[in-house]
Amino acid sequence: MPFVLLIVLPSDCFPEECTFDRFRLRSKETGHIPSGLFADARPGGSMVGHLNGALRHGVGPSGVLVNHAWPPSTFLGRLRNTTREELLGQGTPITYPTHRALLQQGDESRHVLLITSGVVKVVASAESGYDMLLAVRVAGDLVGEMAAFEERPRSGTVIACSDVTARIIRMRTLEAFLGRHPDAMRAILHMLCARLRWANRRRIDFQAYDSLTRLARVLAELSQAYAQPVPDGDGRRCDLGVTLTQKELASLAGLALNTAEKNLAILATKGLVERSYRHITICDVPKLLEFAKVAADNPY
């Protein structure tokens, strides 16, 4: 049976349904693993069908439920089993309710958070007051590493989009752990490179494409990452699998809200997408990829 990764993200944040026990890994039959923005997935290349030893069973010594597969694109998913088990025993467990800030922009704390269940979003606020959605992270991901490594204030706010469990790990503890485990050091470098790759892609898009194409590219990449085939859809039609507010969608594409709304309507008239309340259906995935100038095998 093919594995499927489904994440549904709602209105001003994301729904409580976005809990770790709903994550599933995709196989070659169903498509790609999420890319850089979402869950820091597929860093540096495709991991379709590559579980990287991420399937875990029972409950580990840290008390974390381990009978699920960590997404192989996440920090935990890229670690060897023994390394992962040791990491899950580091730090202090903590729980956050929906909408709670886990990390605050500008804060000078030096710990990192290892997400063990739930979904979070990363938002940055400009001096003008504009808030921009930068990323979504899921169970298995590490957040807060930039400030911890650079010894600088937090560059964004991390907000719980569902009930979230995590482990607070002090920087000196993480550094000692990385020194003992070369595979963990490689994994964290891989993760950082993937996030830089995603940021570079968005900067290139901003200069290289018009607003309509940029929106189409974001939708195309989201469809590659999360799309769920529609029954009797001939493999061309799919549900986007990610619910974002139009403001968040505009933020991902670097567009003003009214521009994003207008361009989404244009894509609908072209027969590429269908819209309903907080839901988008891709009518023809190959045509959307062609229109957006996105390669079928998205390296991001």
PDB file of C-alpha atoms in Angstrom:
ATOM      1  CA  MET A   1       0.000   0.000   0.000  1.00  0.00           C
ATOM      2  CA  PRO A   2       1.494   3.404  -0.933  1.00  0.00           C
ATOM      3  CA  PHE A   3       2.137   5.872   1.859  1.00  0.00           C
ATOM      4  CA  VAL A   4       0.610   9.333   1.605  1.00  0.00           C
ATOM      5  CA  LEU A   5       1.604  12.516   3.380  1.00  0.00           C
ATOM      6  CA  LEU A   6      -1.428  14.698   4.053  1.00  0.00           C
ATOM      7  CA  ILE A   7      -1.288  18.030   5.801  1.00  0.00           C
ATOM      8  CA  VAL A   8      -4.351  20.260   5.964  1.00  0.00           C
ATOM      9  CA  LEU A   9      -3.701  23.797   7.127  1.00  0.00           C
ATOM     10  CA  PRO A  10      -6.567  26.235   7.776  1.00  0.00           C
ATOM     11  CA  SER A  11      -7.552  29.931   8.196  1.00  0.00           C
ATOM     12  CA  ASP A  12      -5.351  32.119  10.361  1.00  0.00           C
ATOM     13  CA  CYS A  13      -3.143  29.250  11.393  1.00  0.00           C
ATOM     14  CA  PHE A  14      -3.727  25.585  10.693  1.00  0.00           C
ATOM     15  CA  PRO A  15      -6.214  23.010  11.971  1.00  0.00           C
ATOM     16  CA  GLU A  16      -5.989  20.737  14.924  1.00  0.00           C
ATOM     17  CA  GLU A  17      -6.183  17.874  12.453  1.00  0.00           C
ATOM     18  CA  CYS A  18      -2.546  18.642  11.626  1.00  0.00           C
ATOM     19  CA  THR A  19      -1.227  16.310  14.278  1.00  0.00           C
ATOM     20  CA  PHE A  20       1.756  14.064  13.900  1.00  0.00           C
ATOM     21  CA  ASP A  21      -0.229  10.838  13.877  1.00  0.00           C
ATOM     22  CA  ARG A  22      -1.789  11.889  10.564  1.00  0.00           C
ATOM     23  CA  PHE A  23       1.505  12.206   8.720  1.00  0.00           C
ATOM     24  CA  ARG A  24       2.304   9.518   6.208  1.00  0.00           C
ATOM     25  CA  LEU A  25       5.216   9.162   3.863  1.00  0.00           C
ATOM     26  CA  ARG A  26       4.638   9.134   0.149  1.00  0.00           C
ATOM     27  CA  SER A  27       5.948   6.455  -2.163  1.00  0.00           C
ATOM     28  CA  LYS A  28       6.942   6.670  -5.816  1.00  0.00           C
ATOM     29  CA  GLU A  29       3.366   5.837  -6.774  1.00  0.00           C
ATOM     30  CA  THR A  30       1.934   8.928  -5.076  1.00  0.00           C
ATOM     31  CA  GLY A  31       4.417  11.704  -5.672  1.00  0.00           C
ATOM     32  CA  HIS A  32       6.969  13.836  -3.919  1.00  0.00           C
ATOM     33  CA  ILE A  33       7.820  14.504  -0.327  1.00  0.00           C
ATOM     34  CA  PRO A  34       7.276  18.149   0.761  1.00  0.00           C
ATOM     35  CA  SER A  35       9.805  20.745  -0.219  1.00  0.00           C
ATOM     36  CA  GLY A  36      11.790  23.370   1.643  1.00  0.00           C
ATOM     37  CA  LEU A  37       9.057  25.646   2.936  1.00  0.00           C
ATOM     38  CA  PHE A  38       6.930  22.870   4.343  1.00  0.00           C
ATOM     39  CA  ALA A  39       8.579  20.621   6.824  1.00  0.00           C
ATOM     40  CA  ASP A  40      11.943  21.379   5.294  1.00  0.00           C
ATOM     41  CA  ALA A  41      11.255  18.392   3.121  1.00  0.00           C
ATOM     42  CA  ARG A  42      13.208  16.986   0.222  1.00  0.00           C
ATOM     43  CA  PRO A  43      16.354  18.961   1.105  1.00  0.00           C
ATOM     44  CA  GLY A  44      18.956  18.568  -1.569  1.00  0.00           C
ATOM     45  CA  GLY A  45      16.965  16.193  -3.690  1.00  0.00           C
ATOM     46  CA  SER A  46      14.173  13.663  -3.912  1.00  0.00           C
ATOM     47  CA  MET A  47      13.607  11.284  -1.041  1.00  0.00           C
ATOM     48  CA  VAL A  48      10.622   9.532  -2.557  1.00  0.00           C
ATOM     49  CA  GLY A  49      10.513   5.988  -1.335  1.00  0.00           C
ATOM     50  CA  HIS A  50      13.551   6.615   0.879  1.00  0.00           C
ATOM     51  CA  LEU A  51      12.607   6.026   4.517  1.00  0.00           C
ATOM     52  CA  ASN A  52      16.170   6.480   5.778  1.00  0.00           C
ATOM     53  CA  GLY A  53      15.470   4.172   8.667  1.00  0.00           C
ATOM     54  CA  ALA A  54      12.802   6.521   9.951  1.00  0.00           C
ATOM     55  CA  LEU A  55      10.144   3.960  10.868  1.00  0.00           C
ATOM     56  CA  ARG A  56       9.995   3.673  14.604  1.00  0.00           C
ATOM     57  CA  HIS A  57       8.107   1.280  16.883  1.00  0.00           C
ATOM     58  CA  GLY A  58       6.805   1.428  20.443  1.00  0.00           C
ATOM     59  CA  VAL A  59       7.733   4.109  22.971  1.00  0.00           C
ATOM     60  CA  GLY A  60      11.317   5.229  23.406  1.00  0.00           C
ATOM     61  CA  PRO A  61      13.081   6.009  26.685  1.00  0.00           C
ATOM     62  CA  SER A  62      12.195   9.683  26.219  1.00  0.00           C
ATOM     63  CA  GLY A  63       8.498   8.791  26.392  1.00  0.00           C
ATOM     64  CA  VAL A  64       7.923   9.914  22.786  1.00  0.00           C
ATOM     65  CA  LEU A  65       5.515   7.730  20.835  1.00  0.00           C
ATOM     66  CA  VAL A  66       7.656   5.967  18.242  1.00  0.00           C
ATOM     67  CA  ASN A  67       5.286   3.773  16.234  1.00  0.00           C
ATOM     68  CA  HIS A  68       5.114   6.345  13.409  1.00  0.00           C
ATOM     69  CA  ALA A  69       7.473   7.158  10.571  1.00  0.00           C
ATOM     70  CA  TRP A  70       9.335  10.427  10.960  1.00  0.00           C
ATOM     71  CA  PRO A  71       9.182  12.234   7.602  1.00  0.00           C
ATOM     72  CA  PRO A  72      12.587  11.412   6.076  1.00  0.00           C
ATOM     73  CA  SER A  73      13.135  15.038   5.109  1.00  0.00           C
ATOM     74  CA  THR A  74      13.052  16.185   8.732  1.00  0.00           C
ATOM     75  CA  PHE A  75      16.044  16.330  11.031  1.00  0.00           C
ATOM     76  CA  LEU A  76      14.903  13.254  12.967  1.00  0.00           C
ATOM     77  CA  GLY A  77      14.047  11.401   9.764  1.00  0.00           C
ATOM     78  CA  ARG A  78      17.590  11.737   8.449  1.00  0.00           C
ATOM     79  CA  LEU A  79      19.254  10.296  11.536  1.00  0.00           C
ATOM     80  CA  ARG A  80      20.321   6.741  12.195  1.00  0.00           C
ATOM     81  CA  ASN A  81      18.034   4.880  14.572  1.00  0.00           C
ATOM     82  CA  THR A  82      20.492   4.865  17.463  1.00  0.00           C
ATOM     83  CA  THR A  83      21.358   8.536  16.969  1.00  0.00           C
ATOM     84  CA  ARG A  84      17.685   9.468  16.826  1.00  0.00           C
ATOM     85  CA  GLU A  85      16.866   7.578  20.010  1.00  0.00           C
ATOM     86  CA  GLU A  86      19.656   9.356  21.866  1.00  0.00           C
ATOM     87  CA  LEU A  87      18.549  12.762  20.590  1.00  0.00           C
ATOM     88  CA  LEU A  88      14.979  12.112  21.742  1.00  0.00           C
ATOM     89  CA  GLY A  89      16.372  11.684  25.233  1.00  0.00           C
ATOM     90  CA  GLN A  90      18.104  15.071  25.212  1.00  0.00           C
ATOM     91  CA  GLY A  91      16.654  18.210  26.719  1.00  0.00           C
ATOM     92  CA  THR A  92      13.349  18.762  28.467  1.00  0.00           C
ATOM     93  CA  PRO A  93       9.889  17.838  27.113  1.00  0.00           C
ATOM     94  CA  ILE A  94       7.332  20.621  26.815  1.00  0.00           C
ATOM     95  CA  THR A  95       3.803  21.019  25.461  1.00  0.00           C
ATOM     96  CA  TYR A  96       2.301  24.069  23.717  1.00  0.00           C
ATOM     97  CA  PRO A  97      -1.401  24.677  23.021  1.00  0.00           C
ATOM     98  CA  THR A  98      -2.660  25.845  19.635  1.00  0.00           C
ATOM     99  CA  HIS A  99      -1.713  29.452  18.753  1.00  0.00           C
ATOM    100  CA  ARG A 100       0.947  29.671  21.489  1.00  0.00           C
ATOM    101  CA  ALA A 101       4.293  31.227  20.497  1.00  0.00           C
ATOM    102  CA  LEU A 102       7.113  28.733  20.983  1.00  0.00           C
ATOM    103  CA  LEU A 103       9.831  31.238  20.071  1.00  0.00           C
ATOM    104  CA  GLN A 104       9.501  35.009  19.786  1.00  0.00           C
ATOM    105  CA  GLN A 105      11.170  37.228  17.177  1.00  0.00           C
ATOM    106  CA  GLY A 106      13.860  39.383  18.785  1.00  0.00           C
ATOM    107  CA  ASP A 107      14.278  37.118  21.801  1.00  0.00           C
ATOM    108  CA  GLU A 108      17.892  36.380  22.767  1.00  0.00           C
ATOM    109  CA  SER A 109      17.430  32.852  24.120  1.00  0.00           C
ATOM    110  CA  ARG A 110      19.934  30.250  22.892  1.00  0.00           C
ATOM    111  CA  HIS A 111      18.041  26.961  22.959  1.00  0.00           C
ATOM    112  CA  VAL A 112      16.557  24.996  20.048  1.00  0.00           C
ATOM    113  CA  LEU A 113      13.269  23.135  19.884  1.00  0.00           C
ATOM    114  CA  LEU A 114      12.898  19.637  18.495  1.00  0.00           C
ATOM    115  CA  ILE A 115       9.276  19.219  17.400  1.00  0.00           C
ATOM    116  CA  THR A 116       8.013  15.747  18.323  1.00  0.00           C
ATOM    117  CA  SER A 117       4.338  16.177  17.406  1.00  0.00           C
ATOM    118  CA  GLY A 118       2.152  18.808  15.800  1.00  0.00           C
ATOM    119  CA  VAL A 119       2.664  21.583  13.267  1.00  0.00           C
ATOM    120  CA  VAL A 120       4.137  25.060  13.659  1.00  0.00           C
ATOM    121  CA  LYS A 121       4.451  28.050  11.375  1.00  0.00           C
ATOM    122  CA  VAL A 122       7.325  30.530  11.236  1.00  0.00           C
ATOM    123  CA  VAL A 123       6.348  34.182  10.824  1.00  0.00           C
ATOM    124  CA  ALA A 124       8.589  37.237  10.518  1.00  0.00           C
ATOM    125  CA  SER A 125       7.447  40.791  11.226  1.00  0.00           C
ATOM    126  CA  ALA A 126       8.967  43.795   9.468  1.00  0.00           C
ATOM    127  CA  GLU A 127       9.488  47.176  11.116  1.00  0.00           C
ATOM    128  CA  SER A 128       6.504  48.401   9.083  1.00  0.00           C
ATOM    129  CA  GLY A 129       4.271  45.917  10.858  1.00  0.00           C
ATOM    130  CA  TYR A 130       3.928  43.550   7.883  1.00  0.00           C
ATOM    131  CA  ASP A 131       3.820  39.879   8.896  1.00  0.00           C
ATOM    132  CA  MET A 132       5.099  37.267   6.455  1.00  0.00           C
ATOM    133  CA  LEU A 133       4.718  33.509   6.587  1.00  0.00           C
ATOM    134  CA  LEU A 134       8.207  32.068   6.084  1.00  0.00           C
ATOM    135  CA  ALA A 135       7.825  28.371   6.703  1.00  0.00           C
ATOM    136  CA  VAL A 136       5.863  25.504   8.159  1.00  0.00           C
ATOM    137  CA  ARG A 137       7.596  22.830  10.227  1.00  0.00           C
ATOM    138  CA  VAL A 138       6.314  19.464  11.391  1.00  0.00           C
ATOM    139  CA  ALA A 139       7.173  16.695  13.833  1.00  0.00           C
ATOM    140  CA  GLY A 140      10.819  15.731  13.453  1.00  0.00           C
ATOM    141  CA  ASP A 141      11.974  19.237  12.558  1.00  0.00           C
ATOM    142  CA  LEU A 142      14.355  21.446  14.475  1.00  0.00           C
ATOM    143  CA  VAL A 143      13.488  25.128  14.964  1.00  0.00           C
ATOM    144  CA  GLY A 144      15.401  28.020  16.489  1.00  0.00           C
ATOM    145  CA  GLU A 145      18.779  26.819  15.269  1.00  0.00           C
ATOM    146  CA  MET A 146      19.755  30.057  13.477  1.00  0.00           C
ATOM    147  CA  ALA A 147      19.747  32.225  16.588  1.00  0.00           C
ATOM    148  CA  ALA A 148      21.357  29.463  18.628  1.00  0.00           C
ATOM    149  CA  PHE A 149      24.267  28.963  16.215  1.00  0.00           C
ATOM    150  CA  GLU A 150      24.748  32.632  15.383  1.00  0.00           C
ATOM    151  CA  GLU A 151      24.229  33.901  18.942  1.00  0.00           C
ATOM    152  CA  ARG A 152      21.921  36.579  17.573  1.00  0.00           C
ATOM    153  CA  PRO A 153      18.279  37.474  18.338  1.00  0.00           C
ATOM    154  CA  ARG A 154      15.510  35.290  16.937  1.00  0.00           C
ATOM    155  CA  SER A 155      14.710  36.205  13.319  1.00  0.00           C
ATOM    156  CA  GLY A 156      11.100  35.021  13.437  1.00  0.00           C
ATOM    157  CA  THR A 157       8.262  33.906  15.680  1.00  0.00           C
ATOM    158  CA  VAL A 158       7.329  30.219  15.799  1.00  0.00           C
ATOM    159  CA  ILE A 159       3.622  29.645  16.481  1.00  0.00           C
ATOM    160  CA  ALA A 160       1.845  26.386  17.288  1.00  0.00           C
ATOM    161  CA  CYS A 161      -0.748  25.500  14.646  1.00  0.00           C
ATOM    162  CA  SER A 162      -2.053  22.579  16.675  1.00  0.00           C
ATOM    163  CA  ASP A 163      -1.241  21.149  20.068  1.00  0.00           C
ATOM    164  CA  VAL A 164       2.523  20.710  19.877  1.00  0.00           C
ATOM    165  CA  THR A 165       5.002  18.683  21.873  1.00  0.00           C
ATOM    166  CA  ALA A 166       8.714  19.434  21.690  1.00  0.00           C
ATOM    167  CA  ARG A 167      11.990  19.052  23.506  1.00  0.00           C
ATOM    168  CA  ILE A 168      13.895  22.124  24.652  1.00  0.00           C
ATOM    169  CA  ILE A 169      17.584  21.485  23.987  1.00  0.00           C
ATOM    170  CA  ARG A 170      20.267  23.884  25.177  1.00  0.00           C
ATOM    171  CA  MET A 171      22.918  24.847  22.662  1.00  0.00           C
ATOM    172  CA  ARG A 172      25.805  23.314  24.585  1.00  0.00           C
ATOM    173  CA  THR A 173      23.873  20.043  24.775  1.00  0.00           C
ATOM    174  CA  LEU A 174      23.232  20.109  21.018  1.00  0.00           C
ATOM    175  CA  GLU A 175      26.872  20.920  20.245  1.00  0.00           C
ATOM    176  CA  ALA A 176      28.069  18.016  22.382  1.00  0.00           C
ATOM    177  CA  PHE A 177      25.559  15.722  20.690  1.00  0.00           C
ATOM    178  CA  LEU A 178      26.683  16.802  17.200  1.00  0.00           C
ATOM    179  CA  GLY A 179      30.298  16.216  18.195  1.00  0.00           C
ATOM    180  CA  ARG A 180      29.480  12.625  19.149  1.00  0.00           C
ATOM    181  CA  HIS A 181      27.421  11.890  16.028  1.00  0.00           C
ATOM    182  CA  PRO A 182      28.808  12.832  12.594  1.00  0.00           C
ATOM    183  CA  ASP A 183      25.555  11.700  10.933  1.00  0.00           C
ATOM    184  CA  ALA A 184      23.688  14.278  13.010  1.00  0.00           C
ATOM    185  CA  MET A 185      26.136  16.988  11.956  1.00  0.00           C
ATOM    186  CA  ARG A 186      25.598  16.055   8.300  1.00  0.00           C
ATOM    187  CA  ALA A 187      21.837  16.051   8.830  1.00  0.00           C
ATOM    188  CA  ILE A 188      21.798  19.534  10.323  1.00  0.00           C
ATOM    189  CA  LEU A 189      24.003  20.895   7.516  1.00  0.00           C
ATOM    190  CA  HIS A 190      21.669  19.252   5.002  1.00  0.00           C
ATOM    191  CA  MET A 191      18.709  20.912   6.707  1.00  0.00           C
ATOM    192  CA  LEU A 192      20.300  24.374   6.659  1.00  0.00           C
ATOM    193  CA  CYS A 193      21.259  24.025   2.990  1.00  0.00           C
ATOM    194  CA  ALA A 194      17.702  23.040   2.075  1.00  0.00           C
ATOM    195  CA  ARG A 195      16.261  26.075   3.819  1.00  0.00           C
ATOM    196  CA  LEU A 196      18.733  28.360   2.041  1.00  0.00           C
ATOM    197  CA  ARG A 197      17.855  26.673  -1.263  1.00  0.00           C
ATOM    198  CA  TRP A 198      14.158  27.416  -0.699  1.00  0.00           C
ATOM    199  CA  ALA A 199      14.881  31.057   0.138  1.00  0.00           C
ATOM    200  CA  ASN A 200      17.037  31.411  -2.975  1.00  0.00           C
ATOM    201  CA  ARG A 201      14.281  29.979  -5.154  1.00  0.00           C
ATOM    202  CA  ARG A 202      11.788  32.542  -3.866  1.00  0.00           C
ATOM    203  CA  ARG A 203      14.231  35.408  -4.531  1.00  0.00           C
ATOM    204  CA  ILE A 204      14.842  34.170  -8.079  1.00  0.00           C
ATOM    205  CA  ASP A 205      11.119  33.857  -8.704  1.00  0.00           C
ATOM    206  CA  PHE A 206      10.531  37.426  -7.550  1.00  0.00           C
ATOM    207  CA  GLN A 207      12.795  38.823 -10.264  1.00  0.00           C
ATOM    208  CA  ALA A 208      12.331  36.216 -12.979  1.00  0.00           C
ATOM    209  CA  TYR A 209       8.542  35.848 -13.186  1.00  0.00           C
ATOM    210  CA  ASP A 210       5.434  37.994 -13.203  1.00  0.00           C
ATOM    211  CA  SER A 211       2.937  37.824 -10.354  1.00  0.00           C
ATOM    212  CA  LEU A 212       0.650  35.311 -12.058  1.00  0.00           C
ATOM    213  CA  THR A 213       3.497  32.897 -12.734  1.00  0.00           C
ATOM    214  CA  ARG A 214       4.862  33.277  -9.213  1.00  0.00           C
ATOM    215  CA  LEU A 215       1.503  32.340  -7.728  1.00  0.00           C
ATOM    216  CA  ALA A 216       1.227  29.406 -10.128  1.00  0.00           C
ATOM    217  CA  ARG A 217       4.716  28.239  -9.121  1.00  0.00           C
ATOM    218  CA  VAL A 218       3.825  28.280  -5.437  1.00  0.00           C
ATOM    219  CA  LEU A 219       0.646  26.288  -6.129  1.00  0.00           C
ATOM    220  CA  ALA A 220       2.583  23.880  -8.358  1.00  0.00           C
ATOM    221  CA  GLU A 221       5.219  23.252  -5.720  1.00  0.00           C
ATOM    222  CA  LEU A 222       2.581  22.808  -3.036  1.00  0.00           C
ATOM    223  CA  SER A 223       0.761  20.336  -5.260  1.00  0.00           C
ATOM    224  CA  GLN A 224       3.972  18.365  -5.775  1.00  0.00           C
ATOM    225  CA  ALA A 225       4.484  18.291  -2.046  1.00  0.00           C
ATOM    226  CA  TYR A 226       1.008  17.675  -0.687  1.00  0.00           C
ATOM    227  CA  ALA A 227      -1.493  16.916  -3.453  1.00  0.00           C
ATOM    228  CA  GLN A 228      -4.003  14.126  -2.976  1.00  0.00           C
ATOM    229  CA  PRO A 229      -5.341  12.464  -6.152  1.00  0.00           C
ATOM    230  CA  VAL A 230      -9.043  12.950  -6.766  1.00  0.00           C
ATOM    231  CA  PRO A 231     -10.963   9.689  -7.386  1.00  0.00           C
ATOM    232  CA  ASP A 232     -11.554   9.153 -11.108  1.00  0.00           C
ATOM    233  CA  GLY A 233      -9.276  12.097 -11.797  1.00  0.00           C
ATOM    234  CA  ASP A 234      -7.059  10.207 -14.260  1.00  0.00           C
ATOM    235  CA  GLY A 235      -4.071  11.146 -12.126  1.00  0.00           C
ATOM    236  CA  ARG A 236      -4.204  14.704 -13.445  1.00  0.00           C
ATOM    237  CA  ARG A 237      -6.680  16.209 -11.004  1.00  0.00           C
ATOM    238  CA  CYS A 238      -5.909  16.503  -7.304  1.00  0.00           C
ATOM    239  CA  ASP A 239      -6.759  18.309  -4.112  1.00  0.00           C
ATOM    240  CA  LEU A 240      -4.006  20.684  -3.090  1.00  0.00           C
ATOM    241  CA  GLY A 241      -3.879  19.052   0.325  1.00  0.00           C
ATOM    242  CA  VAL A 242      -2.835  22.298   2.012  1.00  0.00           C
ATOM    243  CA  THR A 243      -5.308  24.905   3.202  1.00  0.00           C
ATOM    244  CA  LEU A 244      -3.899  28.418   3.506  1.00  0.00           C
ATOM    245  CA  THR A 245      -5.581  31.748   3.875  1.00  0.00           C
ATOM    246  CA  GLN A 246      -5.314  33.937   0.787  1.00  0.00           C
ATOM    247  CA  LYS A 247      -3.127  36.273   2.808  1.00  0.00           C
ATOM    248  CA  GLU A 248      -0.714  33.427   3.575  1.00  0.00           C
ATOM    249  CA  LEU A 249      -0.749  32.269  -0.037  1.00  0.00           C
ATOM    250  CA  ALA A 250       0.032  35.827  -1.121  1.00  0.00           C
ATOM    251  CA  SER A 251       2.850  35.936   1.407  1.00  0.00           C
ATOM    252  CA  LEU A 252       4.435  32.758   0.040  1.00  0.00           C
ATOM    253  CA  ALA A 253       4.374  34.160  -3.494  1.00  0.00           C
ATOM    254  CA  GLY A 254       5.552  37.617  -2.462  1.00  0.00           C
ATOM    255  CA  LEU A 255       2.351  39.300  -3.650  1.00  0.00           C
ATOM    256  CA  ALA A 256      -0.067  41.865  -2.334  1.00  0.00           C
ATOM    257  CA  LEU A 257      -3.310  40.290  -1.155  1.00  0.00           C
ATOM    258  CA  ASN A 258      -5.455  41.855  -3.886  1.00  0.00           C
ATOM    259  CA  THR A 259      -2.946  40.742  -6.545  1.00  0.00           C
ATOM    260  CA  ALA A 260      -3.034  37.179  -5.257  1.00  0.00           C
ATOM    261  CA  GLU A 261      -6.843  37.171  -5.245  1.00  0.00           C
ATOM    262  CA  LYS A 262      -6.942  38.489  -8.818  1.00  0.00           C
ATOM    263  CA  ASN A 263      -4.365  35.984 -10.073  1.00  0.00           C
ATOM    264  CA  LEU A 264      -6.076  33.073  -8.352  1.00  0.00           C
ATOM    265  CA  ALA A 265      -9.239  34.017 -10.212  1.00  0.00           C
ATOM    266  CA  ILE A 266      -7.285  34.091 -13.500  1.00  0.00           C
ATOM    267  CA  LEU A 267      -5.890  30.613 -12.858  1.00  0.00           C
ATOM    268  CA  ALA A 268      -9.441  29.442 -12.222  1.00  0.00           C
ATOM    269  CA  THR A 269     -10.707  30.895 -15.524  1.00  0.00           C
ATOM    270  CA  LYS A 270      -7.841  29.111 -17.303  1.00  0.00           C
ATOM    271  CA  GLY A 271      -9.143  25.834 -15.916  1.00  0.00           C
ATOM    272  CA  LEU A 272      -5.997  25.192 -13.874  1.00  0.00           C
ATOM    273  CA  VAL A 273      -7.559  25.418 -10.419  1.00  0.00           C
ATOM    274  CA  GLU A 274     -10.947  25.347  -8.754  1.00  0.00           C
ATOM    275  CA  ARG A 275     -11.629  27.268  -5.573  1.00  0.00           C
ATOM    276  CA  SER A 276     -13.993  26.688  -2.715  1.00  0.00           C
ATOM    277  CA  TYR A 277     -14.001  27.819   0.896  1.00  0.00           C
ATOM    278  CA  ARG A 278     -10.424  27.385   2.187  1.00  0.00           C
ATOM    279  CA  HIS A 279      -9.832  24.726  -0.430  1.00  0.00           C
ATOM    280  CA  ILE A 280      -8.098  24.551  -3.805  1.00  0.00           C
ATOM    281  CA  THR A 281      -8.309  21.745  -6.359  1.00  0.00           C
ATOM    282  CA  ILE A 282      -5.683  21.469  -9.092  1.00  0.00           C
ATOM    283  CA  CYS A 283      -7.643  20.596 -12.229  1.00  0.00           C
ATOM    284  CA  ASP A 284      -4.700  19.449 -14.345  1.00  0.00           C
ATOM    285  CA  VAL A 285      -1.359  18.991 -12.601  1.00  0.00           C
ATOM    286  CA  PRO A 286       0.801  18.603 -15.759  1.00  0.00           C
ATOM    287  CA  LYS A 287      -0.740  21.737 -17.284  1.00  0.00           C
ATOM    288  CA  LEU A 288      -0.199  23.704 -14.083  1.00  0.00           C
ATOM    289  CA  LEU A 289       3.441  22.594 -13.970  1.00  0.00           C
ATOM    290  CA  GLU A 290       3.864  23.629 -17.597  1.00  0.00           C
ATOM    291  CA  PHE A 291       2.176  27.002 -17.049  1.00  0.00           C
ATOM    292  CA  ALA A 292       4.271  27.647 -13.927  1.00  0.00           C
ATOM    293  CA  LYS A 293       7.490  26.557 -15.649  1.00  0.00           C
ATOM    294  CA  VAL A 294       8.167  24.050 -12.893  1.00  0.00           C
ATOM    295  CA  ALA A 295       9.994  20.817 -13.668  1.00  0.00           C
ATOM    296  CA  ALA A 296       8.015  17.673 -12.934  1.00  0.00           C
ATOM    297  CA  ASP A 297      10.755  16.553 -10.535  1.00  0.00           C
ATOM    298  CA  ASN A 298      10.923  19.561  -8.231  1.00  0.00           C
ATOM    299  CA  PRO A 299      14.371  19.697  -6.570  1.00  0.00           C
ATOM    300  CA  TYR A 300      13.171  22.046  -3.867  1.00  0.00           C
TER     301      TYR A 300
END
